[in-house]
Amino acid sequence: MAATLEGNACIGQSGGPTVVINQSLVGAVEEARRHKPIKRILGAVHGTLGMMAEDFKDLTRTSRKRLEAVADSPSAALGSCRHKPDEDDCAAILDVLQKHNVRYYFYIGGDDSAKSTDIIARMARREGYEMQCVHIPKTIDNNLVGSDHTPGFGSAARFVASAVRGDDLDNRSIPGVKVDVIMGRDAGWLTAASVLARREDGDGPHLVYLPEVPLAITRFLKDVRQVVMEHGRAVVAVSEGIRDASGKLWAKKLAETSDADVAGDAFGHFQLSGTGALADYLTLRIKDGLSSLNVTRVRGDTFGYLQRSFPGFASPVDQGEAREVGRAAVRYACGGKDGSVAIKRKKTKKYASYTELISLARVAGKNREVPKKYIAAGGNDLRPSFVDYCLPLTGGIPETEALV
Amino acid sequence: MAATLEGNACIGQSGGPTVVINQSLVGAVEEARRHKPIKRILGAVHGTLGMMAEDFKDLTRTSRKRLEAVADSPSAALGSCRHKPDEDDCAAILDVLQKHNVRYYFYIGGDDSAKSTDIIARMARREGYEMQCVHIPKTIDNNLVGSDHTPGFGSAARFVASAVRGDDLDNRSIPGVKVDVIMGRDAGWLTAASVLARREDGDGPHLVYLPEVPLAITRFLKDVRQVVMEHGRAVVAVSEGIRDASGKLWAKKLAETSDADVAGDAFGHFQLSGTGALADYLTLRIKDGLSSLNVTRVRGDTFGYLQRSFPGFASPVDQGEAREVGRAAVRYACGGKDGSVAIKRKKTKKYASYTELISLARVAGKNREVPKKYIAAGGNDLRPSFVDYCLPLTGGIPETEALV
C-alpha cells in the first residue's frame, strides 16, 4: 500500500547545524528522485517555520552539481530554526502538508525534531491522512537514544580533537594552564572526543570534565594543581554543560551572579554557546587558586560555533554516513514505515556501520549521556575504550611531531 | 671570509607559534646541513631562555623523516618563549654562543625577535666575535616592516576566512547577530582576512573593525543596526586590538572597569587572547542597543589560539614560503651577511614571491599596519585590492554553497 502511495515529499532541517547536515539533505533528495511515487521534493525553508509559512524551495530538479556543492558545505542549506512547534503549530503544518499533497515527510534534526515529527505523524494517523514520517538524525552532541552515534558528531569530534592537539602543542611550547570550553549541553561526548588529541604520555588534554560527572570548584582546582605540579603545565577540556552536585549548570550559576543577561532560547534552553563567560571564570579561579604555584600564564578559549560550522575539515566517515541516513530515510518511508533512522555499528574489527529504523517515541525529547563504562574512575578522564569507540568516526586526526 | 667561517649554528623559535614556524626551522636545518663550514646545528630549547640555560637540542643528525613530520606540525617544536632579553641577557647569551663556537645564529620570530637578534649581532661585532646573525620572520599578525607578508599569516588567514565562511552560513541558517573576535594586537591584517569569506552579495562578514581605525561604541552600534535592518542578520569581524579615538584598547578599558585581572606579559603587552571578555561585552551592548530591532539572537565567539595552532589546515603557499625563508636565512648567513629575511612579491600576474635580506634595525621592534589604501572609505570594510593581496597567500578557501 504505502509503497505505491503517490504524492510529494517535504524535507526540512532543524536545530544547530553541522558540517554534514546537508549531506543528509542531498542523500534524501537523490534517493527520492529514484522513487517513482514521489513526484515533487519540497525543501522547507527554515524548517517548521517555513512549513507554517508555506515557504518551500523546490528541489525536484536542482542540478546534481549544485547538490554536490551543497552536500560539501557546512550549515543548513535550506535554513534551520530553533522553533519548537506545539500542537497548534503541528496542526497548521499538517494542513499545509495536505494542501501540498505531501505523502513523505522528512525532518533532519536532534531529539526535539524527532519529537515534532512524532507529533505530526500521530496527528496525520489520527486524521486518516496517509503520510510516512521519518526523522533523520543530526547532532554534533551525539546524544540521540538508540544510535551508536549521530551524523555530525564525527566531524565535530575531528575538529575538537584536532584543535586540542594543536592547542596542546602550543601550550607545550609556551607552558601555562589552558582551559578549552567545548560544546555539549546535556552530554559530554564532544568534550570526551578531546582525548583523541593525545599521542604520547604527557600530552593534553590532562583533564576532561563532562556534564555527566558533577564537579565542585574545589575539586577542579585540586586537579589542575596536581597536573601543573606534575607536568609544569595543563590543558583542560571542559564541557559547557558542566554541573555542580545539585545538577545546576555552572554557566547558569555564573550568569545569575553577574551582570550578564540570562538568555534562553525558544526551547527554554539556557544559552551556553556564543559566550566566553565560563572559560573566563575558570581561568580567573585558576589564577587565584593556584597563585602559590607561580602559574603566570592562564588562558581560556571557547571553541564556539566553529565546532559545528568549520568548512573543509569534515570527517569522511561522517560525510558518508550522513549521506546514507538521508538515503535510508527515503527507502524506509517508501517501504511504508515511520520512525527515526539510527546508525548502528557492525561487530567487525574494521569499523563499519549500518542503519536501522527505530520508533520516533524512542528518540523524541530524550538525551543519551556518555555511559559510565567510558568514564575513568576519577571522573576527569576517559577510558581507552572510548578512544576505540570514537576515533573511527573522525576519519583520523592530523599527525604531529615535536622535538622537545 | 665569512663564507668559510667554520663553526656551529644555533637556531631558536620565539613568540606566539604559528602552524608553519617549524617549516622555517626545518628549512634552516636542511640548508645548514648542505654547508660544509657549519659543523653542528644546535636547537635552542624555548628560544633565548634555552640559550641562557645552555639547553640545546642537537639537530645535526635528526632524521629526515622526523624533520618532515615536525615541519608539518603546528607550534614551535623546539619550544618558544615570551622572554625579551635585555643587554645583560644578550651578553650572557653571547657568552654561551661563543662557548659553543656558534658562528651562525638564527632566530625565528616577530619584531621583538629581530630586536634581540640585532642586539646580539651588534654585541658580537663590538667584541670582535665573528658570527653571522639572521632573523627568520614569523608572525600570524603580518606586521613586519619591509615584508610583503610574513610566514604564518597565510595559514592563519586561511583559518580565519574559512571559519567566518562557515560561521556566516551558520548565521544565515539561524539569523541573528554574530561577533567574531580575531587576533591582531597592533595590526588588523588577520581580521581583514575575514573578508575572503565572502562569495556573493549579502555574505558576511558585513562589518570589519581593525585596530587601524579608531572606533566609538555609538558608531559600532549604528553600523550593526544598519546591517540588521538591511539583511535581517549581521556577522561582524572585530580585531582584539580595536581602539577608541584616544588610541586606548577597548579590551583594556573593559578590564579596568571589571573585576577581571589586568594581566600583562613579559613584553609589557596587555593580555588580549585567551579571554572572551571583548566578544561578551560587544554582544551585551548589541543586545541592549538594538533591543528595538527585536534581535533576540546575539552571539560572540573569540577564535583564540586555534588561529595560530590548528593542525592539518595550513596554506600550502605559506608552508612553502616558511620553508624557503629558513633555507634563505642560512644561505645569507653563509654568504657572510647579517639581517632579516623578507618576503617580496613578484610583479607577475600569477602569484609568486622571492626573499630579500633587509637590515635587522629596519624590522626590530617596528609594527606595520594595514595601509589606508586597503581600507574602505567608511573604515568598517576592506577594498577589493586587499582581497587581491591576501587570497593568494591562503592557497584558497573551501568552496561552499547554500540553497536559500
JSON list of N, CA, C and O in Angstrom, two decimals, chain B residues 177-223:
[
{"chain": "B", "resi": 177, "resn": "VAL", "atom": "N", "xyz": [22.73, 38.20, 15.25]},
{"chain": "B", "resi": 177, "resn": "VAL", "atom": "CA", "xyz": [23.97, 38.97, 15.16]},
{"chain": "B", "resi": 177, "resn": "VAL", "atom": "C", "xyz": [25.09, 38.13, 15.74]},
{"chain": "B", "resi": 177, "resn": "VAL", "atom": "O", "xyz": [24.98, 37.59, 16.83]},
{"chain": "B", "resi": 178, "resn": "LYS", "atom": "N", "xyz": [26.16, 38.01, 15.00]},
{"chain": "B", "resi": 178, "resn": "LYS", "atom": "CA", "xyz": [27.31, 37.23, 15.45]},
{"chain": "B", "resi": 178, "resn": "LYS", "atom": "C", "xyz": [28.55, 38.10, 15.42]},
{"chain": "B", "resi": 178, "resn": "LYS", "atom": "O", "xyz": [28.85, 38.70, 14.39]},
{"chain": "B", "resi": 179, "resn": "VAL", "atom": "N", "xyz": [29.26, 38.15, 16.54]},
{"chain": "B", "resi": 179, "resn": "VAL", "atom": "CA", "xyz": [30.51, 38.89, 16.64]},
{"chain": "B", "resi": 179, "resn": "VAL", "atom": "C", "xyz": [31.66, 37.90, 16.73]},
{"chain": "B", "resi": 179, "resn": "VAL", "atom": "O", "xyz": [31.64, 37.01, 17.59]},
{"chain": "B", "resi": 180, "resn": "ASP", "atom": "N", "xyz": [32.62, 38.01, 15.85]},
{"chain": "B", "resi": 180, "resn": "ASP", "atom": "CA", "xyz": [33.80, 37.15, 15.89]},
{"chain": "B", "resi": 180, "resn": "ASP", "atom": "C", "xyz": [35.02, 38.00, 16.19]},
{"chain": "B", "resi": 180, "resn": "ASP", "atom": "O", "xyz": [35.38, 38.89, 15.42]},
{"chain": "B", "resi": 181, "resn": "VAL", "atom": "N", "xyz": [35.67, 37.71, 17.31]},
{"chain": "B", "resi": 181, "resn": "VAL", "atom": "CA", "xyz": [36.87, 38.46, 17.70]},
{"chain": "B", "resi": 181, "resn": "VAL", "atom": "C", "xyz": [38.11, 37.71, 17.21]},
{"chain": "B", "resi": 181, "resn": "VAL", "atom": "O", "xyz": [38.27, 36.51, 17.47]},
{"chain": "B", "resi": 182, "resn": "ILE", "atom": "N", "xyz": [38.96, 38.44, 16.50]},
{"chain": "B", "resi": 182, "resn": "ILE", "atom": "CA", "xyz": [40.08, 37.84, 15.77]},
{"chain": "B", "resi": 182, "resn": "ILE", "atom": "C", "xyz": [41.40, 38.43, 16.28]},
{"chain": "B", "resi": 182, "resn": "ILE", "atom": "O", "xyz": [41.46, 39.60, 16.64]},
{"chain": "B", "resi": 183, "resn": "MET", "atom": "N", "xyz": [42.45, 37.59, 16.29]},
{"chain": "B", "resi": 183, "resn": "MET", "atom": "CA", "xyz": [43.75, 38.02, 16.81]},
{"chain": "B", "resi": 183, "resn": "MET", "atom": "C", "xyz": [44.36, 39.17, 16.00]},
{"chain": "B", "resi": 183, "resn": "MET", "atom": "O", "xyz": [44.08, 39.32, 14.81]},
{"chain": "B", "resi": 184, "resn": "GLY", "atom": "N", "xyz": [45.24, 39.91, 16.63]},
{"chain": "B", "resi": 184, "resn": "GLY", "atom": "CA", "xyz": [45.96, 41.01, 15.99]},
{"chain": "B", "resi": 184, "resn": "GLY", "atom": "C", "xyz": [45.99, 42.22, 16.88]},
{"chain": "B", "resi": 184, "resn": "GLY", "atom": "O", "xyz": [45.09, 43.05, 16.84]},
{"chain": "B", "resi": 185, "resn": "ARG", "atom": "N", "xyz": [47.02, 42.34, 17.69]},
{"chain": "B", "resi": 185, "resn": "ARG", "atom": "CA", "xyz": [47.07, 43.39, 18.69]},
{"chain": "B", "resi": 185, "resn": "ARG", "atom": "C", "xyz": [47.27, 44.77, 18.08]},
{"chain": "B", "resi": 185, "resn": "ARG", "atom": "O", "xyz": [46.55, 45.72, 18.39]},
{"chain": "B", "resi": 186, "resn": "ASP", "atom": "N", "xyz": [48.25, 44.87, 17.20]},
{"chain": "B", "resi": 186, "resn": "ASP", "atom": "CA", "xyz": [48.65, 46.19, 16.72]},
{"chain": "B", "resi": 186, "resn": "ASP", "atom": "C", "xyz": [48.36, 46.41, 15.24]},
{"chain": "B", "resi": 186, "resn": "ASP", "atom": "O", "xyz": [48.57, 47.50, 14.72]},
{"chain": "B", "resi": 187, "resn": "ALA", "atom": "N", "xyz": [47.91, 45.35, 14.58]},
{"chain": "B", "resi": 187, "resn": "ALA", "atom": "CA", "xyz": [47.62, 45.47, 13.15]},
{"chain": "B", "resi": 187, "resn": "ALA", "atom": "C", "xyz": [46.45, 44.55, 12.82]},
{"chain": "B", "resi": 187, "resn": "ALA", "atom": "O", "xyz": [46.31, 43.47, 13.38]},
{"chain": "B", "resi": 188, "resn": "GLY", "atom": "N", "xyz": [45.62, 45.00, 11.90]},
{"chain": "B", "resi": 188, "resn": "GLY", "atom": "CA", "xyz": [44.37, 44.29, 11.62]},
{"chain": "B", "resi": 188, "resn": "GLY", "atom": "C", "xyz": [44.40, 43.33, 10.45]},
{"chain": "B", "resi": 188, "resn": "GLY", "atom": "O", "xyz": [43.36, 42.90, 9.96]},
{"chain": "B", "resi": 189, "resn": "TRP", "atom": "N", "xyz": [45.59, 42.94, 10.02]},
{"chain": "B", "resi": 189, "resn": "TRP", "atom": "CA", "xyz": [45.71, 42.08, 8.83]},
{"chain": "B", "resi": 189, "resn": "TRP", "atom": "C", "xyz": [44.84, 40.84, 8.92]},
{"chain": "B", "resi": 189, "resn": "TRP", "atom": "O", "xyz": [44.16, 40.46, 7.97]},
{"chain": "B", "resi": 190, "resn": "LEU", "atom": "N", "xyz": [44.90, 40.16, 10.06]},
{"chain": "B", "resi": 190, "resn": "LEU", "atom": "CA", "xyz": [44.20, 38.88, 10.18]},
{"chain": "B", "resi": 190, "resn": "LEU", "atom": "C", "xyz": [42.68, 39.10, 10.23]},
{"chain": "B", "resi": 190, "resn": "LEU", "atom": "O", "xyz": [41.93, 38.32, 9.64]},
{"chain": "B", "resi": 191, "resn": "THR", "atom": "N", "xyz": [42.27, 40.15, 10.91]},
{"chain": "B", "resi": 191, "resn": "THR", "atom": "CA", "xyz": [40.84, 40.48, 10.92]},
{"chain": "B", "resi": 191, "resn": "THR", "atom": "C", "xyz": [40.39, 40.83, 9.51]},
{"chain": "B", "resi": 191, "resn": "THR", "atom": "O", "xyz": [39.31, 40.42, 9.06]},
{"chain": "B", "resi": 192, "resn": "ALA", "atom": "N", "xyz": [41.23, 41.58, 8.81]},
{"chain": "B", "resi": 192, "resn": "ALA", "atom": "CA", "xyz": [40.91, 41.95, 7.43]},
{"chain": "B", "resi": 192, "resn": "ALA", "atom": "C", "xyz": [40.71, 40.71, 6.55]},
{"chain": "B", "resi": 192, "resn": "ALA", "atom": "O", "xyz": [39.85, 40.68, 5.67]},
{"chain": "B", "resi": 193, "resn": "ALA", "atom": "N", "xyz": [41.48, 39.65, 6.83]},
{"chain": "B", "resi": 193, "resn": "ALA", "atom": "CA", "xyz": [41.40, 38.43, 6.03]},
{"chain": "B", "resi": 193, "resn": "ALA", "atom": "C", "xyz": [40.01, 37.78, 6.10]},
{"chain": "B", "resi": 193, "resn": "ALA", "atom": "O", "xyz": [39.66, 36.95, 5.25]},
{"chain": "B", "resi": 194, "resn": "SER", "atom": "N", "xyz": [39.22, 38.16, 7.09]},
{"chain": "B", "resi": 194, "resn": "SER", "atom": "CA", "xyz": [37.87, 37.61, 7.19]},
{"chain": "B", "resi": 194, "resn": "SER", "atom": "C", "xyz": [37.04, 37.90, 5.95]},
{"chain": "B", "resi": 194, "resn": "SER", "atom": "O", "xyz": [36.12, 37.15, 5.62]},
{"chain": "B", "resi": 195, "resn": "VAL", "atom": "N", "xyz": [37.36, 38.99, 5.23]},
{"chain": "B", "resi": 195, "resn": "VAL", "atom": "CA", "xyz": [36.56, 39.33, 4.04]},
{"chain": "B", "resi": 195, "resn": "VAL", "atom": "C", "xyz": [36.71, 38.29, 2.93]},
{"chain": "B", "resi": 195, "resn": "VAL", "atom": "O", "xyz": [35.88, 38.23, 2.02]},
{"chain": "B", "resi": 196, "resn": "LEU", "atom": "N", "xyz": [37.76, 37.47, 3.01]},
{"chain": "B", "resi": 196, "resn": "LEU", "atom": "CA", "xyz": [37.92, 36.40, 2.00]},
{"chain": "B", "resi": 196, "resn": "LEU", "atom": "C", "xyz": [36.78, 35.38, 2.11]},
{"chain": "B", "resi": 196, "resn": "LEU", "atom": "O", "xyz": [36.61, 34.54, 1.23]},
{"chain": "B", "resi": 197, "resn": "ALA", "atom": "N", "xyz": [36.03, 35.45, 3.19]},
{"chain": "B", "resi": 197, "resn": "ALA", "atom": "CA", "xyz": [34.92, 34.51, 3.40]},
{"chain": "B", "resi": 197, "resn": "ALA", "atom": "C", "xyz": [33.77, 34.80, 2.43]},
{"chain": "B", "resi": 197, "resn": "ALA", "atom": "O", "xyz": [32.95, 33.92, 2.17]},
{"chain": "B", "resi": 198, "resn": "ARG", "atom": "N", "xyz": [33.71, 36.00, 1.92]},
{"chain": "B", "resi": 198, "resn": "ARG", "atom": "CA", "xyz": [32.55, 36.37, 1.08]},
{"chain": "B", "resi": 198, "resn": "ARG", "atom": "C", "xyz": [32.57, 35.70, -0.28]},
{"chain": "B", "resi": 198, "resn": "ARG", "atom": "O", "xyz": [33.61, 35.61, -0.91]},
{"chain": "B", "resi": 199, "resn": "ARG", "atom": "N", "xyz": [31.39, 35.25, -0.68]},
{"chain": "B", "resi": 199, "resn": "ARG", "atom": "CA", "xyz": [31.24, 34.67, -2.01]},
{"chain": "B", "resi": 199, "resn": "ARG", "atom": "C", "xyz": [30.37, 35.54, -2.90]},
{"chain": "B", "resi": 199, "resn": "ARG", "atom": "O", "xyz": [30.62, 35.71, -4.06]},
{"chain": "B", "resi": 200, "resn": "GLU", "atom": "N", "xyz": [29.27, 36.02, -2.31]},
{"chain": "B", "resi": 200, "resn": "GLU", "atom": "CA", "xyz": [28.33, 36.82, -3.11]},
{"chain": "B", "resi": 200, "resn": "GLU", "atom": "C", "xyz": [27.73, 37.93, -2.26]},
{"chain": "B", "resi": 200, "resn": "GLU", "atom": "O", "xyz": [27.98, 37.99, -1.05]},
{"chain": "B", "resi": 201, "resn": "ASP", "atom": "N", "xyz": [26.95, 38.80, -2.89]},
{"chain": "B", "resi": 201, "resn": "ASP", "atom": "CA", "xyz": [26.32, 39.91, -2.18]},
{"chain": "B", "resi": 201, "resn": "ASP", "atom": "C", "xyz": [25.51, 39.39, -0.99]},
{"chain": "B", "resi": 201, "resn": "ASP", "atom": "O", "xyz": [24.79, 38.41, -1.11]},
{"chain": "B", "resi": 202, "resn": "GLY", "atom": "N", "xyz": [25.65, 40.06, 0.12]},
{"chain": "B", "resi": 202, "resn": "GLY", "atom": "CA", "xyz": [24.87, 39.67, 1.29]},
{"chain": "B", "resi": 202, "resn": "GLY", "atom": "C", "xyz": [25.63, 38.76, 2.22]},
{"chain": "B", "resi": 202, "resn": "GLY", "atom": "O", "xyz": [25.22, 38.55, 3.37]},
{"chain": "B", "resi": 203, "resn": "ASP", "atom": "N", "xyz": [26.72, 38.17, 1.74]},
{"chain": "B", "resi": 203, "resn": "ASP", "atom": "CA", "xyz": [27.53, 37.30, 2.60]},
{"chain": "B", "resi": 203, "resn": "ASP", "atom": "C", "xyz": [28.26, 38.12, 3.66]},
{"chain": "B", "resi": 203, "resn": "ASP", "atom": "O", "xyz": [28.67, 39.26, 3.42]},
{"chain": "B", "resi": 204, "resn": "GLY", "atom": "N", "xyz": [28.47, 37.52, 4.81]},
{"chain": "B", "resi": 204, "resn": "GLY", "atom": "CA", "xyz": [29.29, 38.12, 5.83]},
{"chain": "B", "resi": 204, "resn": "GLY", "atom": "C", "xyz": [30.75, 37.84, 5.57]},
{"chain": "B", "resi": 204, "resn": "GLY", "atom": "O", "xyz": [31.06, 37.00, 4.74]},
{"chain": "B", "resi": 205, "resn": "PRO", "atom": "N", "xyz": [31.64, 38.52, 6.26]},
{"chain": "B", "resi": 205, "resn": "PRO", "atom": "CA", "xyz": [31.37, 39.49, 7.32]},
{"chain": "B", "resi": 205, "resn": "PRO", "atom": "C", "xyz": [30.80, 40.79, 6.76]},
{"chain": "B", "resi": 205, "resn": "PRO", "atom": "O", "xyz": [31.29, 41.28, 5.74]},
{"chain": "B", "resi": 206, "resn": "HIS", "atom": "N", "xyz": [29.78, 41.31, 7.43]},
{"chain": "B", "resi": 206, "resn": "HIS", "atom": "CA", "xyz": [29.15, 42.53, 6.95]},
{"chain": "B", "resi": 206, "resn": "HIS", "atom": "C", "xyz": [29.87, 43.77, 7.45]},
{"chain": "B", "resi": 206, "resn": "HIS", "atom": "O", "xyz": [29.73, 44.85, 6.88]},
{"chain": "B", "resi": 207, "resn": "LEU", "atom": "N", "xyz": [30.60, 43.60, 8.54]},
{"chain": "B", "resi": 207, "resn": "LEU", "atom": "CA", "xyz": [31.36, 44.71, 9.11]},
{"chain": "B", "resi": 207, "resn": "LEU", "atom": "C", "xyz": [32.71, 44.18, 9.59]},
{"chain": "B", "resi": 207, "resn": "LEU", "atom": "O", "xyz": [32.77, 43.06, 10.12]},
{"chain": "B", "resi": 208, "resn": "VAL", "atom": "N", "xyz": [33.74, 44.97, 9.41]},
{"chain": "B", "resi": 208, "resn": "VAL", "atom": "CA", "xyz": [35.09, 44.54, 9.78]},
{"chain": "B", "resi": 208, "resn": "VAL", "atom": "C", "xyz": [35.80, 45.71, 10.49]},
{"chain": "B", "resi": 208, "resn": "VAL", "atom": "O", "xyz": [35.94, 46.79, 9.90]},
{"chain": "B", "resi": 209, "resn": "TYR", "atom": "N", "xyz": [36.23, 45.47, 11.73]},
{"chain": "B", "resi": 209, "resn": "TYR", "atom": "CA", "xyz": [36.86, 46.54, 12.51]},
{"chain": "B", "resi": 209, "resn": "TYR", "atom": "C", "xyz": [38.31, 46.22, 12.84]},
{"chain": "B", "resi": 209, "resn": "TYR", "atom": "O", "xyz": [38.59, 45.19, 13.45]},
{"chain": "B", "resi": 210, "resn": "LEU", "atom": "N", "xyz": [39.19, 47.10, 12.44]},
{"chain": "B", "resi": 210, "resn": "LEU", "atom": "CA", "xyz": [40.63, 46.92, 12.61]},
{"chain": "B", "resi": 210, "resn": "LEU", "atom": "C", "xyz": [41.19, 47.88, 13.66]},
{"chain": "B", "resi": 210, "resn": "LEU", "atom": "O", "xyz": [40.60, 48.95, 13.89]},
{"chain": "B", "resi": 211, "resn": "PRO", "atom": "N", "xyz": [42.33, 47.55, 14.25]},
{"chain": "B", "resi": 211, "resn": "PRO", "atom": "CA", "xyz": [42.97, 48.48, 15.20]},
{"chain": "B", "resi": 211, "resn": "PRO", "atom": "C", "xyz": [43.36, 49.80, 14.52]},
{"chain": "B", "resi": 211, "resn": "PRO", "atom": "O", "xyz": [43.52, 50.82, 15.19]},
{"chain": "B", "resi": 212, "resn": "GLU", "atom": "N", "xyz": [43.53, 49.76, 13.20]},
{"chain": "B", "resi": 212, "resn": "GLU", "atom": "CA", "xyz": [43.99, 50.95, 12.47]},
{"chain": "B", "resi": 212, "resn": "GLU", "atom": "C", "xyz": [42.96, 52.07, 12.44]},
{"chain": "B", "resi": 212, "resn": "GLU", "atom": "O", "xyz": [43.30, 53.23, 12.16]},
{"chain": "B", "resi": 213, "resn": "VAL", "atom": "N", "xyz": [41.69, 51.73, 12.67]},
{"chain": "B", "resi": 213, "resn": "VAL", "atom": "CA", "xyz": [40.63, 52.74, 12.58]},
{"chain": "B", "resi": 213, "resn": "VAL", "atom": "C", "xyz": [39.97, 52.89, 13.95]},
{"chain": "B", "resi": 213, "resn": "VAL", "atom": "O", "xyz": [39.30, 51.98, 14.43]},
{"chain": "B", "resi": 214, "resn": "PRO", "atom": "N", "xyz": [40.16, 54.03, 14.59]},
{"chain": "B", "resi": 214, "resn": "PRO", "atom": "CA", "xyz": [39.56, 54.24, 15.91]},
{"chain": "B", "resi": 214, "resn": "PRO", "atom": "C", "xyz": [38.05, 54.05, 15.84]},
{"chain": "B", "resi": 214, "resn": "PRO", "atom": "O", "xyz": [37.42, 54.44, 14.85]},
{"chain": "B", "resi": 215, "resn": "LEU", "atom": "N", "xyz": [37.50, 53.45, 16.88]},
{"chain": "B", "resi": 215, "resn": "LEU", "atom": "CA", "xyz": [36.08, 53.09, 16.85]},
{"chain": "B", "resi": 215, "resn": "LEU", "atom": "C", "xyz": [35.39, 53.51, 18.14]},
{"chain": "B", "resi": 215, "resn": "LEU", "atom": "O", "xyz": [35.89, 53.26, 19.24]},
{"chain": "B", "resi": 216, "resn": "ALA", "atom": "N", "xyz": [34.24, 54.15, 17.98]},
{"chain": "B", "resi": 216, "resn": "ALA", "atom": "CA", "xyz": [33.41, 54.51, 19.14]},
{"chain": "B", "resi": 216, "resn": "ALA", "atom": "C", "xyz": [32.24, 53.54, 19.20]},
{"chain": "B", "resi": 216, "resn": "ALA", "atom": "O", "xyz": [31.75, 53.09, 18.17]},
{"chain": "B", "resi": 217, "resn": "ILE", "atom": "N", "xyz": [31.77, 53.24, 20.40]},
{"chain": "B", "resi": 217, "resn": "ILE", "atom": "CA", "xyz": [30.69, 52.26, 20.56]},
{"chain": "B", "resi": 217, "resn": "ILE", "atom": "C", "xyz": [29.41, 52.72, 19.86]},
{"chain": "B", "resi": 217, "resn": "ILE", "atom": "O", "xyz": [28.67, 51.91, 19.30]},
{"chain": "B", "resi": 218, "resn": "THR", "atom": "N", "xyz": [29.19, 54.01, 19.85]},
{"chain": "B", "resi": 218, "resn": "THR", "atom": "CA", "xyz": [27.99, 54.54, 19.18]},
{"chain": "B", "resi": 218, "resn": "THR", "atom": "C", "xyz": [28.04, 54.23, 17.68]},
{"chain": "B", "resi": 218, "resn": "THR", "atom": "O", "xyz": [27.04, 53.83, 17.09]},
{"chain": "B", "resi": 219, "resn": "ARG", "atom": "N", "xyz": [29.21, 54.41, 17.10]},
{"chain": "B", "resi": 219, "resn": "ARG", "atom": "CA", "xyz": [29.37, 54.14, 15.68]},
{"chain": "B", "resi": 219, "resn": "ARG", "atom": "C", "xyz": [29.18, 52.64, 15.40]},
{"chain": "B", "resi": 219, "resn": "ARG", "atom": "O", "xyz": [28.50, 52.23, 14.46]},
{"chain": "B", "resi": 220, "resn": "PHE", "atom": "N", "xyz": [29.78, 51.82, 16.28]},
{"chain": "B", "resi": 220, "resn": "PHE", "atom": "CA", "xyz": [29.68, 50.37, 16.15]},
{"chain": "B", "resi": 220, "resn": "PHE", "atom": "C", "xyz": [28.21, 49.93, 16.16]},
{"chain": "B", "resi": 220, "resn": "PHE", "atom": "O", "xyz": [27.75, 49.19, 15.29]},
{"chain": "B", "resi": 221, "resn": "LEU", "atom": "N", "xyz": [27.46, 50.42, 17.12]},
{"chain": "B", "resi": 221, "resn": "LEU", "atom": "CA", "xyz": [26.05, 50.02, 17.23]},
{"chain": "B", "resi": 221, "resn": "LEU", "atom": "C", "xyz": [25.23, 50.53, 16.05]},
{"chain": "B", "resi": 221, "resn": "LEU", "atom": "O", "xyz": [24.33, 49.85, 15.55]},
{"chain": "B", "resi": 222, "resn": "LYS", "atom": "N", "xyz": [25.56, 51.72, 15.59]},
{"chain": "B", "resi": 222, "resn": "LYS", "atom": "CA", "xyz": [24.86, 52.29, 14.42]},
{"chain": "B", "resi": 222, "resn": "LYS", "atom": "C", "xyz": [25.10, 51.41, 13.19]},
{"chain": "B", "resi": 222, "resn": "LYS", "atom": "O", "xyz": [24.17, 51.11, 12.43]},
{"chain": "B", "resi": 223, "resn": "ASP", "atom": "N", "xyz": [26.35, 51.00, 13.01]},
{"chain": "B", "resi": 223, "resn": "ASP", "atom": "CA", "xyz": [26.70, 50.13, 11.88]},
{"chain": "B", "resi": 223, "resn": "ASP", "atom": "C", "xyz": [25.93, 48.81, 11.94]},
{"chain": "B", "resi": 223, "resn": "ASP", "atom": "O", "xyz": [25.37, 48.35, 10.95]}
]
